Amino acid sequence: MGVVASCCDSCFHSRRSQQYEPLLLENEREAVADLLQYLENRTTTNFFHGSPLSALTTLSFSDNVDLQRSAALAFAEITEKEVRPVGRDTLDPILFLLSSQDTEVQRAASAALGNLAVNTDNKLLIVKLGGLEPLIRQMLSPNVEVQCNAVGCVTNLATHDDNKTKIAKSGALVPLTRLARSKDMRVQRNATGALLNMTHSDENRQQLVNAGAIPVLVSLLNSVDTDVQYYCTTALSNIAVDGVNRKKLAQSEPKLVTSLVALMDSSSLKVQCQAALALRNLASDEKYQLEIVRADGLTPLLRLLQSTYLPLILSSAACVRNVSIHPQNESPIIESGFLQPLINLLSFKDNEEVQCHAISTLRNLAASSEKNKLAIVKAGAVQSIKELVLEVPMNVQSEMTACVAVLALSDELKGQLLEMGICEVLIPLTNSPSSEVQGNSAAALGNLSSRDGRAASDDYSAFNDVWEKPDGGLHRYLYSFLTSIDATFQHIAVWTIVQLLESGDPQLISNIRHSNLLNPSIRQLASSRTPTPTSSVGTPRSHRSHSQSYQDTEAGDGQGEIQLLARRILEFVDGDAADAGIPRSVTGSHMQPGSSVDVSHEELRRSVREAFSGSQH
């Protein structure tokens, strides 16, 4: 503030010494005198109201450039010390000064406006009063100080959502993009910060792309300044949310992935984090999933995954999850040593999202390869799931049960999973409040029961062990699904019962045959053709699972299949098809994987087909 006082003082007294005092209007002389007095008592003076503001306003609107400079400098220093919501009576003189032709006035006025723009109410009022137009003119100034202050003010204004679109439409993006290449690091920081603030909506991102921001942001990833790196990395991460923009990046920026991978080794934690998040968004596309692995992105991602800083863990886990979607990346990820760190994160109770990313990645890694399934189980994933799944949040339960359903597709692993007692946690989850958890758990049980590819001597005693417990056991679960209003759940139940009956296990067959709970519902389904609602249950899905389970049939009519499966069960239960009143031609339609029934209703078939397959997200 001393600069302001001396400026006002020298301005006033120099005029007196040069006998220019008569050139000052009376009100201007009074304003100078008042301002000097107020500045003497600045700690107790409110410059945004009454006589102090009136004095500043008089000097601001003066034709005397020296007085304008004094007013602008006073506003700059006052607002640097104190920011509060102001009215039009404060902003009007500052905006007038902003349009001055004098560089010093422009510099100080834009600094004052930038200070006031920290306040939320002021942000809106500045734009409403037309502040963008003179700020854009000042961004085009040849003076670096003016550029820096003007861009800094726009950066502050752009943090308010209501201003973003107005700024984008004001013509500010082109000069902002140009100034992002400024040789002055302060201007570069402010400009890239402003561009970042404009990337939080689809419309504004598109305006930025049209303004030529992408090559500028990519080139500045190699800046020596960590703030500029952070702003550009975050802006590109936001831009990469849009599929169209990812295609543009893929076509025009061949070095983007390499630069982002390098930034994961930055000395700045926030830059490392944003680089991983940018790669995560890029990895929504297949091309980038492969390119990240080719660029040796797995090495820094594994390091971040094992850090102790939550943002780094979260960003790297999210990135690896997307990278793991591509089948060709499954083995490289496992071979790079990710399995144990991912399994360790399953118990990361401080953050549900980290747990979801970790288990979803494990599921993706298991989707296409029998070898990978075996490696995941050997590393202890299923044991961890068994210990945790009943206690974790529902979203994590959904991911964990989906992972088990994928692993249970392996004929080599079915017996091992049963011996581990996985049914003991799956059965309670078939009664979950979440239909996704219910469906995934039932899918896992169904895949474990499937005889496809299993030897006749396989041990099914694990199903007998859980027939009545826990929580009513397999018996209660099957009844619940048979009587569900959801046709997909009905289908899972009858198919699973057929698999259990065909196991040849005497105890299982006896349990089902003598169940007064199951048989009435089975008989009803065997005789009923009433359409039943089907839901898009969030059960495991995959377009890349090569394992077979009961859904791998080309049949179309889900309700017809439910009826046929129910009739097949009655053959076992009643011991003779004729006694069950079922025509021999129908019972001959044995519903093994790959069989076909000439009926319709493809939507239900697709739902059931998805319900038992692997998935990735």
PDB file of C-alpha atoms in Angstrom, residues 160-416:
ATOM      1  CA  HIS A 160     -17.607 -20.351 -11.932  1.00  0.00           C
ATOM      2  CA  ASP A 161     -19.781 -22.664 -14.030  1.00  0.00           C
ATOM      3  CA  ASP A 162     -22.155 -19.871 -15.009  1.00  0.00           C
ATOM      4  CA  ASN A 163     -19.271 -17.965 -16.588  1.00  0.00           C
ATOM      5  CA  LYS A 164     -17.647 -20.775 -18.574  1.00  0.00           C
ATOM      6  CA  THR A 165     -19.981 -20.727 -21.562  1.00  0.00           C
ATOM      7  CA  LYS A 166     -19.950 -16.919 -21.691  1.00  0.00           C
ATOM      8  CA  ILE A 167     -16.159 -16.938 -21.718  1.00  0.00           C
ATOM      9  CA  ALA A 168     -16.099 -19.613 -24.425  1.00  0.00           C
ATOM     10  CA  LYS A 169     -18.450 -17.558 -26.594  1.00  0.00           C
ATOM     11  CA  SER A 170     -16.672 -14.270 -25.906  1.00  0.00           C
ATOM     12  CA  GLY A 171     -13.723 -14.988 -28.176  1.00  0.00           C
ATOM     13  CA  ALA A 172     -11.334 -15.438 -25.253  1.00  0.00           C
ATOM     14  CA  LEU A 173     -10.224 -18.973 -26.092  1.00  0.00           C
ATOM     15  CA  VAL A 174      -8.062 -18.114 -29.095  1.00  0.00           C
ATOM     16  CA  PRO A 175      -5.939 -15.506 -27.256  1.00  0.00           C
ATOM     17  CA  LEU A 176      -5.788 -17.782 -24.201  1.00  0.00           C
ATOM     18  CA  THR A 177      -4.461 -20.594 -26.389  1.00  0.00           C
ATOM     19  CA  ARG A 178      -1.880 -18.272 -27.935  1.00  0.00           C
ATOM     20  CA  LEU A 179      -0.751 -16.990 -24.545  1.00  0.00           C
ATOM     21  CA  ALA A 180      -0.322 -20.547 -23.298  1.00  0.00           C
ATOM     22  CA  ARG A 181       2.805 -20.541 -25.479  1.00  0.00           C
ATOM     23  CA  SER A 182       4.099 -17.332 -23.901  1.00  0.00           C
ATOM     24  CA  LYS A 183       7.784 -17.223 -23.033  1.00  0.00           C
ATOM     25  CA  ASP A 184       6.829 -15.654 -19.714  1.00  0.00           C
ATOM     26  CA  MET A 185       6.128 -18.480 -17.264  1.00  0.00           C
ATOM     27  CA  ARG A 186       3.584 -16.436 -15.297  1.00  0.00           C
ATOM     28  CA  VAL A 187       1.515 -15.806 -18.402  1.00  0.00           C
ATOM     29  CA  GLN A 188       1.866 -19.457 -19.401  1.00  0.00           C
ATOM     30  CA  ARG A 189       0.655 -20.640 -15.987  1.00  0.00           C
ATOM     31  CA  ASN A 190      -2.328 -18.311 -15.982  1.00  0.00           C
ATOM     32  CA  ALA A 191      -3.290 -19.188 -19.556  1.00  0.00           C
ATOM     33  CA  THR A 192      -3.075 -22.943 -19.086  1.00  0.00           C
ATOM     34  CA  GLY A 193      -4.960 -22.590 -15.805  1.00  0.00           C
ATOM     35  CA  ALA A 194      -7.726 -20.735 -17.639  1.00  0.00           C
ATOM     36  CA  LEU A 195      -7.843 -23.389 -20.369  1.00  0.00           C
ATOM     37  CA  LEU A 196      -8.125 -26.076 -17.695  1.00  0.00           C
ATOM     38  CA  ASN A 197     -11.052 -24.271 -16.089  1.00  0.00           C
ATOM     39  CA  MET A 198     -12.815 -24.342 -19.443  1.00  0.00           C
ATOM     40  CA  THR A 199     -12.669 -28.139 -19.821  1.00  0.00           C
ATOM     41  CA  HIS A 200     -15.413 -29.089 -17.380  1.00  0.00           C
ATOM     42  CA  SER A 201     -18.322 -29.257 -19.842  1.00  0.00           C
ATOM     43  CA  ASP A 202     -18.853 -30.967 -23.197  1.00  0.00           C
ATOM     44  CA  GLU A 203     -19.693 -27.742 -25.017  1.00  0.00           C
ATOM     45  CA  ASN A 204     -16.697 -25.820 -23.726  1.00  0.00           C
ATOM     46  CA  ARG A 205     -14.316 -28.694 -24.419  1.00  0.00           C
ATOM     47  CA  GLN A 206     -15.449 -28.649 -28.023  1.00  0.00           C
ATOM     48  CA  GLN A 207     -14.915 -24.892 -28.230  1.00  0.00           C
ATOM     49  CA  LEU A 208     -11.386 -25.398 -26.888  1.00  0.00           C
ATOM     50  CA  VAL A 209     -10.640 -28.088 -29.431  1.00  0.00           C
ATOM     51  CA  ASN A 210     -11.924 -25.804 -32.196  1.00  0.00           C
ATOM     52  CA  ALA A 211      -9.678 -23.015 -30.889  1.00  0.00           C
ATOM     53  CA  GLY A 212      -6.627 -25.237 -31.461  1.00  0.00           C
ATOM     54  CA  ALA A 213      -5.901 -25.961 -27.807  1.00  0.00           C
ATOM     55  CA  ILE A 214      -5.015 -29.662 -28.155  1.00  0.00           C
ATOM     56  CA  PRO A 215      -1.553 -29.339 -29.783  1.00  0.00           C
ATOM     57  CA  VAL A 216      -0.682 -26.511 -27.409  1.00  0.00           C
ATOM     58  CA  LEU A 217      -1.637 -28.522 -24.325  1.00  0.00           C
ATOM     59  CA  VAL A 218       0.211 -31.610 -25.571  1.00  0.00           C
ATOM     60  CA  SER A 219       3.381 -29.660 -26.341  1.00  0.00           C
ATOM     61  CA  LEU A 220       3.335 -28.099 -22.859  1.00  0.00           C
ATOM     62  CA  LEU A 221       3.346 -31.521 -21.187  1.00  0.00           C
ATOM     63  CA  ASN A 222       7.113 -31.208 -21.619  1.00  0.00           C
ATOM     64  CA  SER A 223       7.230 -27.846 -19.804  1.00  0.00           C
ATOM     65  CA  VAL A 224       9.830 -27.446 -17.080  1.00  0.00           C
ATOM     66  CA  ASP A 225       7.168 -25.932 -14.814  1.00  0.00           C
ATOM     67  CA  THR A 226       5.167 -28.455 -12.769  1.00  0.00           C
ATOM     68  CA  ASP A 227       2.145 -26.151 -12.527  1.00  0.00           C
ATOM     69  CA  VAL A 228       1.940 -25.922 -16.307  1.00  0.00           C
ATOM     70  CA  GLN A 229       2.381 -29.707 -16.551  1.00  0.00           C
ATOM     71  CA  TYR A 230      -0.425 -30.199 -14.045  1.00  0.00           C
ATOM     72  CA  TYR A 231      -2.829 -27.795 -15.775  1.00  0.00           C
ATOM     73  CA  CYS A 232      -2.173 -29.297 -19.207  1.00  0.00           C
ATOM     74  CA  THR A 233      -2.339 -32.912 -18.025  1.00  0.00           C
ATOM     75  CA  THR A 234      -5.621 -32.297 -16.223  1.00  0.00           C
ATOM     76  CA  ALA A 235      -7.078 -30.398 -19.179  1.00  0.00           C
ATOM     77  CA  LEU A 236      -6.157 -33.224 -21.561  1.00  0.00           C
ATOM     78  CA  SER A 237      -7.620 -35.739 -19.119  1.00  0.00           C
ATOM     79  CA  ASN A 238     -10.917 -33.857 -19.232  1.00  0.00           C
ATOM     80  CA  ILE A 239     -10.797 -33.519 -23.016  1.00  0.00           C
ATOM     81  CA  ALA A 240     -10.178 -37.283 -23.328  1.00  0.00           C
ATOM     82  CA  VAL A 241     -13.500 -38.011 -21.630  1.00  0.00           C
ATOM     83  CA  ASP A 242     -15.163 -37.546 -25.042  1.00  0.00           C
ATOM     84  CA  GLY A 243     -14.828 -40.342 -27.592  1.00  0.00           C
ATOM     85  CA  VAL A 244     -14.696 -37.920 -30.521  1.00  0.00           C
ATOM     86  CA  ASN A 245     -11.852 -36.018 -28.892  1.00  0.00           C
ATOM     87  CA  ARG A 246      -9.954 -39.254 -28.215  1.00  0.00           C
ATOM     88  CA  LYS A 247     -10.095 -39.997 -31.940  1.00  0.00           C
ATOM     89  CA  LYS A 248      -8.713 -36.529 -32.710  1.00  0.00           C
ATOM     90  CA  LEU A 249      -5.940 -37.053 -30.193  1.00  0.00           C
ATOM     91  CA  ALA A 250      -5.142 -40.439 -31.715  1.00  0.00           C
ATOM     92  CA  GLN A 251      -4.943 -38.924 -35.197  1.00  0.00           C
ATOM     93  CA  SER A 252      -2.924 -35.809 -34.395  1.00  0.00           C
ATOM     94  CA  GLU A 253      -0.847 -36.472 -31.260  1.00  0.00           C
ATOM     95  CA  PRO A 254       1.337 -39.585 -31.677  1.00  0.00           C
ATOM     96  CA  LYS A 255       3.581 -38.673 -28.726  1.00  0.00           C
ATOM     97  CA  LEU A 256       0.781 -38.106 -26.217  1.00  0.00           C
ATOM     98  CA  VAL A 257       0.952 -41.488 -24.460  1.00  0.00           C
ATOM     99  CA  THR A 258       4.759 -41.403 -24.251  1.00  0.00           C
ATOM    100  CA  SER A 259       4.641 -37.954 -22.647  1.00  0.00           C
ATOM    101  CA  LEU A 260       1.986 -38.987 -20.122  1.00  0.00           C
ATOM    102  CA  VAL A 261       3.859 -42.177 -19.225  1.00  0.00           C
ATOM    103  CA  ALA A 262       6.978 -40.071 -18.590  1.00  0.00           C
ATOM    104  CA  LEU A 263       4.975 -37.709 -16.346  1.00  0.00           C
ATOM    105  CA  MET A 264       4.030 -40.605 -14.071  1.00  0.00           C
ATOM    106  CA  ASP A 265       7.665 -40.342 -12.941  1.00  0.00           C
ATOM    107  CA  SER A 266       7.390 -36.578 -12.297  1.00  0.00           C
ATOM    108  CA  SER A 267       8.766 -35.113  -9.079  1.00  0.00           C
ATOM    109  CA  SER A 268       5.269 -33.717  -8.441  1.00  0.00           C
ATOM    110  CA  LEU A 269       2.707 -36.097  -6.919  1.00  0.00           C
ATOM    111  CA  LYS A 270      -0.202 -34.158  -8.405  1.00  0.00           C
ATOM    112  CA  VAL A 271       1.303 -34.409 -11.890  1.00  0.00           C
ATOM    113  CA  GLN A 272       1.850 -38.165 -11.464  1.00  0.00           C
ATOM    114  CA  CYS A 273      -1.747 -38.560 -10.393  1.00  0.00           C
ATOM    115  CA  GLN A 274      -3.203 -36.555 -13.274  1.00  0.00           C
ATOM    116  CA  ALA A 275      -1.000 -38.332 -15.815  1.00  0.00           C
ATOM    117  CA  ALA A 276      -2.415 -41.686 -14.683  1.00  0.00           C
ATOM    118  CA  LEU A 277      -5.968 -40.300 -14.824  1.00  0.00           C
ATOM    119  CA  ALA A 278      -5.385 -38.933 -18.326  1.00  0.00           C
ATOM    120  CA  LEU A 279      -4.147 -42.360 -19.429  1.00  0.00           C
ATOM    121  CA  ARG A 280      -7.191 -43.915 -17.737  1.00  0.00           C
ATOM    122  CA  ASN A 281      -9.527 -41.779 -19.844  1.00  0.00           C
ATOM    123  CA  LEU A 282      -7.562 -42.471 -23.022  1.00  0.00           C
ATOM    124  CA  ALA A 283      -7.730 -46.198 -22.205  1.00  0.00           C
ATOM    125  CA  SER A 284     -11.467 -46.112 -22.761  1.00  0.00           C
ATOM    126  CA  ASP A 285     -10.436 -46.852 -26.363  1.00  0.00           C
ATOM    127  CA  GLU A 286      -8.850 -50.087 -27.532  1.00  0.00           C
ATOM    128  CA  LYS A 287      -6.037 -48.331 -29.377  1.00  0.00           C
ATOM    129  CA  TYR A 288      -4.817 -46.601 -26.248  1.00  0.00           C
ATOM    130  CA  GLN A 289      -5.176 -49.727 -24.106  1.00  0.00           C
ATOM    131  CA  LEU A 290      -2.564 -51.376 -26.294  1.00  0.00           C
ATOM    132  CA  GLU A 291      -0.426 -48.277 -26.725  1.00  0.00           C
ATOM    133  CA  ILE A 292      -0.031 -47.716 -22.979  1.00  0.00           C
ATOM    134  CA  VAL A 293       1.424 -51.211 -22.592  1.00  0.00           C
ATOM    135  CA  ARG A 294       3.694 -50.738 -25.629  1.00  0.00           C
ATOM    136  CA  ALA A 295       4.973 -47.458 -24.139  1.00  0.00           C
ATOM    137  CA  ASP A 296       6.030 -49.332 -20.966  1.00  0.00           C
ATOM    138  CA  GLY A 297       3.240 -47.679 -19.002  1.00  0.00           C
ATOM    139  CA  LEU A 298       2.818 -50.722 -16.774  1.00  0.00           C
ATOM    140  CA  THR A 299       6.076 -50.101 -14.917  1.00  0.00           C
ATOM    141  CA  PRO A 300       5.158 -46.679 -13.467  1.00  0.00           C
ATOM    142  CA  LEU A 301       1.544 -47.762 -12.968  1.00  0.00           C
ATOM    143  CA  LEU A 302       2.689 -50.656 -10.780  1.00  0.00           C
ATOM    144  CA  ARG A 303       4.857 -48.283  -8.759  1.00  0.00           C
ATOM    145  CA  LEU A 304       1.951 -45.872  -8.217  1.00  0.00           C
ATOM    146  CA  LEU A 305      -0.349 -48.760  -7.335  1.00  0.00           C
ATOM    147  CA  GLN A 306       1.974 -49.710  -4.493  1.00  0.00           C
ATOM    148  CA  SER A 307       2.395 -46.189  -3.124  1.00  0.00           C
ATOM    149  CA  THR A 308       0.985 -45.014   0.200  1.00  0.00           C
ATOM    150  CA  TYR A 309      -0.707 -41.895  -1.242  1.00  0.00           C
ATOM    151  CA  LEU A 310      -4.393 -42.525  -1.879  1.00  0.00           C
ATOM    152  CA  PRO A 311      -4.808 -40.301  -4.997  1.00  0.00           C
ATOM    153  CA  LEU A 312      -1.932 -42.156  -6.671  1.00  0.00           C
ATOM    154  CA  ILE A 313      -3.346 -45.553  -5.732  1.00  0.00           C
ATOM    155  CA  LEU A 314      -6.795 -44.589  -6.986  1.00  0.00           C
ATOM    156  CA  SER A 315      -5.637 -43.081 -10.279  1.00  0.00           C
ATOM    157  CA  SER A 316      -3.319 -45.975 -11.132  1.00  0.00           C
ATOM    158  CA  ALA A 317      -5.910 -48.596 -10.144  1.00  0.00           C
ATOM    159  CA  ALA A 318      -8.469 -46.912 -12.395  1.00  0.00           C
ATOM    160  CA  CYS A 319      -5.991 -46.799 -15.266  1.00  0.00           C
ATOM    161  CA  VAL A 320      -4.938 -50.446 -14.938  1.00  0.00           C
ATOM    162  CA  ARG A 321      -8.596 -51.473 -14.840  1.00  0.00           C
ATOM    163  CA  ASN A 322      -9.204 -49.877 -18.252  1.00  0.00           C
ATOM    164  CA  VAL A 323      -5.940 -51.179 -19.708  1.00  0.00           C
ATOM    165  CA  SER A 324      -6.874 -54.705 -18.581  1.00  0.00           C
ATOM    166  CA  ILE A 325     -10.004 -54.684 -20.739  1.00  0.00           C
ATOM    167  CA  HIS A 326      -8.026 -55.638 -23.839  1.00  0.00           C
ATOM    168  CA  PRO A 327      -7.381 -59.419 -24.063  1.00  0.00           C
ATOM    169  CA  GLN A 328      -3.842 -58.874 -25.328  1.00  0.00           C
ATOM    170  CA  ASN A 329      -2.981 -56.975 -22.152  1.00  0.00           C
ATOM    171  CA  GLU A 330      -4.021 -59.683 -19.700  1.00  0.00           C
ATOM    172  CA  SER A 331      -0.777 -61.662 -19.690  1.00  0.00           C
ATOM    173  CA  PRO A 332       1.549 -58.609 -19.790  1.00  0.00           C
ATOM    174  CA  ILE A 333      -0.199 -57.180 -16.721  1.00  0.00           C
ATOM    175  CA  ILE A 334       0.123 -60.464 -14.826  1.00  0.00           C
ATOM    176  CA  GLU A 335       3.730 -60.933 -15.916  1.00  0.00           C
ATOM    177  CA  SER A 336       4.554 -57.387 -14.767  1.00  0.00           C
ATOM    178  CA  GLY A 337       3.710 -58.378 -11.194  1.00  0.00           C
ATOM    179  CA  PHE A 338       0.297 -56.798 -10.672  1.00  0.00           C
ATOM    180  CA  LEU A 339      -1.534 -59.792  -9.157  1.00  0.00           C
ATOM    181  CA  GLN A 340      -0.367 -59.545  -5.557  1.00  0.00           C
ATOM    182  CA  PRO A 341      -0.705 -55.733  -5.304  1.00  0.00           C
ATOM    183  CA  LEU A 342      -4.215 -55.959  -6.762  1.00  0.00           C
ATOM    184  CA  ILE A 343      -5.182 -58.707  -4.304  1.00  0.00           C
ATOM    185  CA  ASN A 344      -3.744 -56.617  -1.453  1.00  0.00           C
ATOM    186  CA  LEU A 345      -6.007 -53.730  -2.496  1.00  0.00           C
ATOM    187  CA  LEU A 346      -9.111 -55.890  -2.084  1.00  0.00           C
ATOM    188  CA  SER A 347      -8.835 -55.205   1.641  1.00  0.00           C
ATOM    189  CA  PHE A 348      -8.251 -51.453   1.134  1.00  0.00           C
ATOM    190  CA  LYS A 349     -11.199 -50.498   3.317  1.00  0.00           C
ATOM    191  CA  ASP A 350     -10.383 -46.788   3.290  1.00  0.00           C
ATOM    192  CA  ASN A 351     -11.685 -46.434  -0.243  1.00  0.00           C
ATOM    193  CA  GLU A 352     -14.464 -48.426  -1.894  1.00  0.00           C
ATOM    194  CA  GLU A 353     -13.504 -47.232  -5.372  1.00  0.00           C
ATOM    195  CA  VAL A 354      -9.989 -48.662  -5.032  1.00  0.00           C
ATOM    196  CA  GLN A 355     -11.474 -52.031  -4.040  1.00  0.00           C
ATOM    197  CA  CYS A 356     -13.824 -51.972  -7.043  1.00  0.00           C
ATOM    198  CA  HIS A 357     -11.032 -51.133  -9.484  1.00  0.00           C
ATOM    199  CA  ALA A 358      -8.791 -53.858  -8.078  1.00  0.00           C
ATOM    200  CA  ILE A 359     -11.343 -56.682  -8.190  1.00  0.00           C
ATOM    201  CA  SER A 360     -12.673 -55.611 -11.586  1.00  0.00           C
ATOM    202  CA  THR A 361      -9.129 -55.719 -12.960  1.00  0.00           C
ATOM    203  CA  LEU A 362      -8.668 -59.249 -11.609  1.00  0.00           C
ATOM    204  CA  ARG A 363     -11.924 -60.247 -13.291  1.00  0.00           C
ATOM    205  CA  ASN A 364     -10.763 -58.755 -16.596  1.00  0.00           C
ATOM    206  CA  LEU A 365      -7.443 -60.586 -16.346  1.00  0.00           C
ATOM    207  CA  ALA A 366      -9.324 -63.877 -15.920  1.00  0.00           C
ATOM    208  CA  ALA A 367     -11.721 -63.370 -18.800  1.00  0.00           C
ATOM    209  CA  SER A 368      -9.948 -64.966 -21.758  1.00  0.00           C
ATOM    210  CA  SER A 369      -7.287 -67.321 -20.439  1.00  0.00           C
ATOM    211  CA  GLU A 370      -7.451 -70.526 -18.441  1.00  0.00           C
ATOM    212  CA  LYS A 371      -3.815 -69.975 -17.487  1.00  0.00           C
ATOM    213  CA  ASN A 372      -4.631 -66.539 -16.060  1.00  0.00           C
ATOM    214  CA  LYS A 373      -7.566 -67.901 -14.082  1.00  0.00           C
ATOM    215  CA  LEU A 374      -5.288 -70.454 -12.480  1.00  0.00           C
ATOM    216  CA  ALA A 375      -2.649 -67.801 -11.701  1.00  0.00           C
ATOM    217  CA  ILE A 376      -5.232 -65.534 -10.068  1.00  0.00           C
ATOM    218  CA  VAL A 377      -6.545 -68.309  -7.828  1.00  0.00           C
ATOM    219  CA  LYS A 378      -3.014 -69.456  -6.989  1.00  0.00           C
ATOM    220  CA  ALA A 379      -2.103 -65.900  -5.955  1.00  0.00           C
ATOM    221  CA  GLY A 380      -4.834 -66.002  -3.305  1.00  0.00           C
ATOM    222  CA  ALA A 381      -7.587 -63.912  -4.882  1.00  0.00           C
ATOM    223  CA  VAL A 382     -10.442 -66.288  -4.055  1.00  0.00           C
ATOM    224  CA  GLN A 383      -9.310 -66.734  -0.477  1.00  0.00           C
ATOM    225  CA  SER A 384      -9.272 -62.952  -0.041  1.00  0.00           C
ATOM    226  CA  ILE A 385     -12.701 -62.659  -1.644  1.00  0.00           C
ATOM    227  CA  LYS A 386     -14.087 -65.327   0.662  1.00  0.00           C
ATOM    228  CA  GLU A 387     -12.731 -63.523   3.723  1.00  0.00           C
ATOM    229  CA  LEU A 388     -13.942 -60.086   2.659  1.00  0.00           C
ATOM    230  CA  VAL A 389     -17.052 -60.387   0.514  1.00  0.00           C
ATOM    231  CA  LEU A 390     -19.666 -60.501   3.282  1.00  0.00           C
ATOM    232  CA  GLU A 391     -18.267 -57.350   4.903  1.00  0.00           C
ATOM    233  CA  VAL A 392     -17.447 -55.052   1.981  1.00  0.00           C
ATOM    234  CA  PRO A 393     -19.834 -52.428   0.485  1.00  0.00           C
ATOM    235  CA  MET A 394     -22.461 -53.650  -1.944  1.00  0.00           C
ATOM    236  CA  ASN A 395     -20.679 -52.304  -5.041  1.00  0.00           C
ATOM    237  CA  VAL A 396     -17.558 -54.239  -4.087  1.00  0.00           C
ATOM    238  CA  GLN A 397     -19.663 -57.356  -3.417  1.00  0.00           C
ATOM    239  CA  SER A 398     -21.049 -57.086  -6.939  1.00  0.00           C
ATOM    240  CA  GLU A 399     -17.565 -56.943  -8.435  1.00  0.00           C
ATOM    241  CA  MET A 400     -16.251 -59.758  -6.240  1.00  0.00           C
ATOM    242  CA  THR A 401     -19.114 -62.148  -7.004  1.00  0.00           C
ATOM    243  CA  ALA A 402     -18.772 -61.335 -10.696  1.00  0.00           C
ATOM    244  CA  CYS A 403     -15.090 -62.247 -10.503  1.00  0.00           C
ATOM    245  CA  VAL A 404     -15.898 -65.582  -8.843  1.00  0.00           C
ATOM    246  CA  ALA A 405     -18.474 -66.284 -11.570  1.00  0.00           C
ATOM    247  CA  VAL A 406     -15.764 -65.823 -14.210  1.00  0.00           C
ATOM    248  CA  LEU A 407     -13.255 -68.000 -12.357  1.00  0.00           C
ATOM    249  CA  ALA A 408     -15.934 -70.674 -11.898  1.00  0.00           C
ATOM    250  CA  LEU A 409     -16.128 -71.091 -15.671  1.00  0.00           C
ATOM    251  CA  SER A 410     -12.827 -72.980 -15.469  1.00  0.00           C
ATOM    252  CA  ASP A 411     -13.374 -76.742 -15.415  1.00  0.00           C
ATOM    253  CA  GLU A 412      -9.967 -77.142 -13.812  1.00  0.00           C
ATOM    254  CA  LEU A 413     -10.839 -74.757 -10.989  1.00  0.00           C
ATOM    255  CA  LYS A 414     -14.421 -75.791 -10.132  1.00  0.00           C
ATOM    256  CA  GLY A 415     -13.394 -78.508  -7.683  1.00  0.00           C
ATOM    257  CA  GLN A 416     -10.728 -76.331  -6.106  1.00  0.00           C
TER     258      GLN A 416
END
